[in-house]
Amino acid sequence: MSSTAIPSLLDAHGRRIDYVRLSVTDRCDLRCQYCLPKGFDGYAEPAEWLSFEEIGRLVAAFAALGVRRFRLTGGEPLMRARLVSLVSQLSVIPGVDDLSLSTNGTRLAAQAAALRQAGLSRLNVSLDTLDKQCMEQVTGRDSLESVMAGLQAAREAGFALIKLNMVLMRSVNAHEVERMAAFCFEQGFVLRVIETMPMGDTGRQSGYMSVEEILPSLVQRFDLKPSAVTLGGGPARYWQTADGRGQIGFITPISQHFCATCNRVRLSVDGQLHLCLGQEDRVDLRQPLRDGASQEALMTLIREAMQRKPERHVFREVPEQLVRFMSQTGG
Ligand code: SAM
């Protein structure tokens, strides 16, 4: 098939949807303060989880509709048993050009090489701090060492473009942005600084601050210039060091939202297709799957679902709107 013949999945606002984030579990071994409350145990039951076969069928349906990029997420995706075999299965589906993973890194050391071999192309690792105590405060557990070991293993496994996602929090880790940037430039990772979103009480109470507040000092310290790179086609706006070797991205869902160019939808572990991170609009794909829907019927459901994708989130206007936590949707 020539590239011009790739079908396009369009929503009602003329946006092309070419990226799906797939949650493979809503469970997590960390309790990041902006994400899941301490003691949270309101997880989906295993019977509600999509099986690997069901996930494969949905990925094939999206791919047949022109979606080329898929990201496995959660919860913590490395907590789903036999994830490597899911990666092997999905990476060979025709049309799946880019299969990536978001992880907190705690279990990466043991799995990085196998994931790479199974066909995973890219990795994002969440890391909010380089300080052991701060890490414990943010994630609820002494987890820094395991994440560092995971990063090392990922590099050794041959993952080239490893992005580190840092959620920016006033009075928690904002003072560490320069240190994180220096670490990433030195180690060859791409740092992305992300504004906290008001998802659940955790998200609302975690010290949101605008990226604009930390940008000038970073620009000055590292002599940064705006960069034209997109690095994966997401919403980050990149800046680069003067020699062009270091990139740093800023993701600003609150201070400067990017809904007009939104290109993604999210599938939660229980088969709900979430059409916007900041709205409740969703379509159930699990029941049709379990009722025996054909691939054509699934594709029709997905096409129709796109017509219900909201124009934008209202995180700023109605911050109290969302009661679900990020890990329940698939972050
Ligand atoms: N466990 C994996 C990880 O840590 O990357 C994947 C799931 S996690 C929910 C995905 C991303 O969402 C992480 O980078 C996390 O920091 C981010 N996140 C969670 N809650 C958030 C919030 N309220 N605002 C902004 N980012 C959030």
PDB file of N, CA, C and O in Angstrom, residues 230-257:
ATOM      1  N   THR A 230      10.256  17.588  16.952  1.00  0.00           N
ATOM      2  CA  THR A 230       8.999  17.153  17.574  1.00  0.00           C
ATOM      3  C   THR A 230       9.210  15.887  18.414  1.00  0.00           C
ATOM      4  O   THR A 230       8.448  15.638  19.334  1.00  0.00           O
ATOM      5  N   LEU A 231      10.216  15.091  18.106  1.00  0.00           N
ATOM      6  CA  LEU A 231      10.571  13.901  18.883  1.00  0.00           C
ATOM      7  C   LEU A 231       9.370  13.037  19.271  1.00  0.00           C
ATOM      8  O   LEU A 231       9.046  12.897  20.443  1.00  0.00           O
ATOM      9  N   GLY A 232       8.716  12.489  18.275  1.00  0.00           N
ATOM     10  CA  GLY A 232       7.631  11.549  18.564  1.00  0.00           C
ATOM     11  C   GLY A 232       6.251  12.104  18.267  1.00  0.00           C
ATOM     12  O   GLY A 232       5.262  11.402  18.374  1.00  0.00           O
ATOM     13  N   GLY A 233       6.159  13.358  17.934  1.00  0.00           N
ATOM     14  CA  GLY A 233       4.885  13.899  17.487  1.00  0.00           C
ATOM     15  C   GLY A 233       3.912  14.256  18.599  1.00  0.00           C
ATOM     16  O   GLY A 233       2.738  14.461  18.349  1.00  0.00           O
ATOM     17  N   GLY A 234       4.398  14.345  19.841  1.00  0.00           N
ATOM     18  CA  GLY A 234       3.526  14.706  20.957  1.00  0.00           C
ATOM     19  C   GLY A 234       3.426  16.212  21.124  1.00  0.00           C
ATOM     20  O   GLY A 234       3.915  16.975  20.288  1.00  0.00           O
ATOM     21  N   PRO A 235       2.813  16.650  22.236  1.00  0.00           N
ATOM     22  CA  PRO A 235       2.551  18.077  22.416  1.00  0.00           C
ATOM     23  C   PRO A 235       3.716  18.873  23.011  1.00  0.00           C
ATOM     24  O   PRO A 235       3.589  20.070  23.237  1.00  0.00           O
ATOM     25  N   ALA A 236       4.860  18.222  23.287  1.00  0.00           N
ATOM     26  CA  ALA A 236       5.958  18.968  23.923  1.00  0.00           C
ATOM     27  C   ALA A 236       6.526  20.014  22.968  1.00  0.00           C
ATOM     28  O   ALA A 236       6.639  19.781  21.770  1.00  0.00           O
ATOM     29  N   ARG A 237       6.859  21.157  23.542  1.00  0.00           N
ATOM     30  CA  ARG A 237       7.600  22.180  22.772  1.00  0.00           C
ATOM     31  C   ARG A 237       9.039  22.090  23.236  1.00  0.00           C
ATOM     32  O   ARG A 237       9.317  22.151  24.433  1.00  0.00           O
ATOM     33  N   TYR A 238       9.951  21.924  22.293  1.00  0.00           N
ATOM     34  CA  TYR A 238      11.345  21.659  22.641  1.00  0.00           C
ATOM     35  C   TYR A 238      12.225  22.894  22.527  1.00  0.00           C
ATOM     36  O   TYR A 238      11.996  23.775  21.690  1.00  0.00           O
ATOM     37  N   TRP A 239      13.216  22.922  23.395  1.00  0.00           N
ATOM     38  CA  TRP A 239      14.310  23.880  23.327  1.00  0.00           C
ATOM     39  C   TRP A 239      15.589  23.051  23.258  1.00  0.00           C
ATOM     40  O   TRP A 239      15.605  21.896  23.675  1.00  0.00           O
ATOM     41  N   GLN A 240      16.658  23.657  22.743  1.00  0.00           N
ATOM     42  CA  GLN A 240      17.900  22.893  22.655  1.00  0.00           C
ATOM     43  C   GLN A 240      19.093  23.716  23.130  1.00  0.00           C
ATOM     44  O   GLN A 240      19.059  24.949  23.146  1.00  0.00           O
ATOM     45  N   THR A 241      20.143  22.989  23.475  1.00  0.00           N
ATOM     46  CA  THR A 241      21.366  23.665  23.899  1.00  0.00           C
ATOM     47  C   THR A 241      22.039  24.277  22.660  1.00  0.00           C
ATOM     48  O   THR A 241      21.729  23.897  21.530  1.00  0.00           O
ATOM     49  N   ALA A 242      22.959  25.199  22.903  1.00  0.00           N
ATOM     50  CA  ALA A 242      23.568  25.933  21.787  1.00  0.00           C
ATOM     51  C   ALA A 242      24.234  24.986  20.787  1.00  0.00           C
ATOM     52  O   ALA A 242      24.188  25.225  19.577  1.00  0.00           O
ATOM     53  N   ASP A 243      24.823  23.895  21.273  1.00  0.00           N
ATOM     54  CA  ASP A 243      25.480  22.970  20.334  1.00  0.00           C
ATOM     55  C   ASP A 243      24.481  21.998  19.697  1.00  0.00           C
ATOM     56  O   ASP A 243      24.859  21.135  18.900  1.00  0.00           O
ATOM     57  N   GLY A 244      23.215  22.132  20.047  1.00  0.00           N
ATOM     58  CA  GLY A 244      22.168  21.325  19.413  1.00  0.00           C
ATOM     59  C   GLY A 244      22.114  19.884  19.909  1.00  0.00           C
ATOM     60  O   GLY A 244      21.290  19.096  19.448  1.00  0.00           O
ATOM     61  N   ARG A 245      22.964  19.548  20.882  1.00  0.00           N
ATOM     62  CA  ARG A 245      23.020  18.140  21.292  1.00  0.00           C
ATOM     63  C   ARG A 245      22.033  17.795  22.403  1.00  0.00           C
ATOM     64  O   ARG A 245      21.649  16.648  22.567  1.00  0.00           O
ATOM     65  N   GLY A 246      21.646  18.782  23.158  1.00  0.00           N
ATOM     66  CA  GLY A 246      20.705  18.513  24.259  1.00  0.00           C
ATOM     67  C   GLY A 246      19.333  19.090  23.943  1.00  0.00           C
ATOM     68  O   GLY A 246      19.216  20.235  23.506  1.00  0.00           O
ATOM     69  N   GLN A 247      18.301  18.266  24.155  1.00  0.00           N
ATOM     70  CA  GLN A 247      16.927  18.743  23.929  1.00  0.00           C
ATOM     71  C   GLN A 247      16.175  18.692  25.253  1.00  0.00           C
ATOM     72  O   GLN A 247      16.344  17.750  26.029  1.00  0.00           O
ATOM     73  N   ILE A 248      15.300  19.666  25.469  1.00  0.00           N
ATOM     74  CA  ILE A 248      14.437  19.633  26.661  1.00  0.00           C
ATOM     75  C   ILE A 248      13.031  20.055  26.230  1.00  0.00           C
ATOM     76  O   ILE A 248      12.885  21.026  25.484  1.00  0.00           O
ATOM     77  N   GLY A 249      12.045  19.294  26.651  1.00  0.00           N
ATOM     78  CA  GLY A 249      10.680  19.565  26.211  1.00  0.00           C
ATOM     79  C   GLY A 249       9.808  20.067  27.354  1.00  0.00           C
ATOM     80  O   GLY A 249      10.027  19.726  28.515  1.00  0.00           O
ATOM     81  N   PHE A 250       8.806  20.860  26.991  1.00  0.00           N
ATOM     82  CA  PHE A 250       7.867  21.387  27.984  1.00  0.00           C
ATOM     83  C   PHE A 250       6.450  21.034  27.557  1.00  0.00           C
ATOM     84  O   PHE A 250       6.061  21.294  26.421  1.00  0.00           O
ATOM     85  N   ILE A 251       5.720  20.434  28.477  1.00  0.00           N
ATOM     86  CA  ILE A 251       4.344  20.030  28.168  1.00  0.00           C
ATOM     87  C   ILE A 251       3.430  20.834  29.078  1.00  0.00           C
ATOM     88  O   ILE A 251       3.490  20.719  30.302  1.00  0.00           O
ATOM     89  N   THR A 252       2.609  21.668  28.447  1.00  0.00           N
ATOM     90  CA  THR A 252       1.883  22.701  29.189  1.00  0.00           C
ATOM     91  C   THR A 252       0.363  22.577  29.037  1.00  0.00           C
ATOM     92  O   THR A 252      -0.282  23.479  28.500  1.00  0.00           O
ATOM     93  N   PRO A 253      -0.220  21.472  29.520  1.00  0.00           N
ATOM     94  CA  PRO A 253      -1.659  21.296  29.326  1.00  0.00           C
ATOM     95  C   PRO A 253      -2.484  22.402  29.966  1.00  0.00           C
ATOM     96  O   PRO A 253      -3.609  22.659  29.537  1.00  0.00           O
ATOM     97  N   ILE A 254      -1.922  23.077  30.974  1.00  0.00           N
ATOM     98  CA  ILE A 254      -2.720  24.077  31.691  1.00  0.00           C
ATOM     99  C   ILE A 254      -2.390  25.495  31.195  1.00  0.00           C
ATOM    100  O   ILE A 254      -3.281  26.236  30.767  1.00  0.00           O
ATOM    101  N   SER A 255      -1.116  25.876  31.235  1.00  0.00           N
ATOM    102  CA  SER A 255      -0.786  27.272  30.918  1.00  0.00           C
ATOM    103  C   SER A 255      -0.948  27.579  29.437  1.00  0.00           C
ATOM    104  O   SER A 255      -1.211  28.709  29.054  1.00  0.00           O
ATOM    105  N   GLN A 256      -0.789  26.555  28.598  1.00  0.00           N
ATOM    106  CA  GLN A 256      -0.912  26.790  27.149  1.00  0.00           C
ATOM    107  C   GLN A 256      -1.387  25.481  26.534  1.00  0.00           C
ATOM    108  O   GLN A 256      -0.571  24.683  26.065  1.00  0.00           O
ATOM    109  N   HIS A 257      -2.704  25.261  26.573  1.00  0.00           N
ATOM    110  CA  HIS A 257      -3.174  23.931  26.156  1.00  0.00           C
ATOM    111  C   HIS A 257      -3.010  23.747  24.648  1.00  0.00           C
ATOM    112  O   HIS A 257      -2.909  24.704  23.898  1.00  0.00           O
TER     113      HIS A 257
END
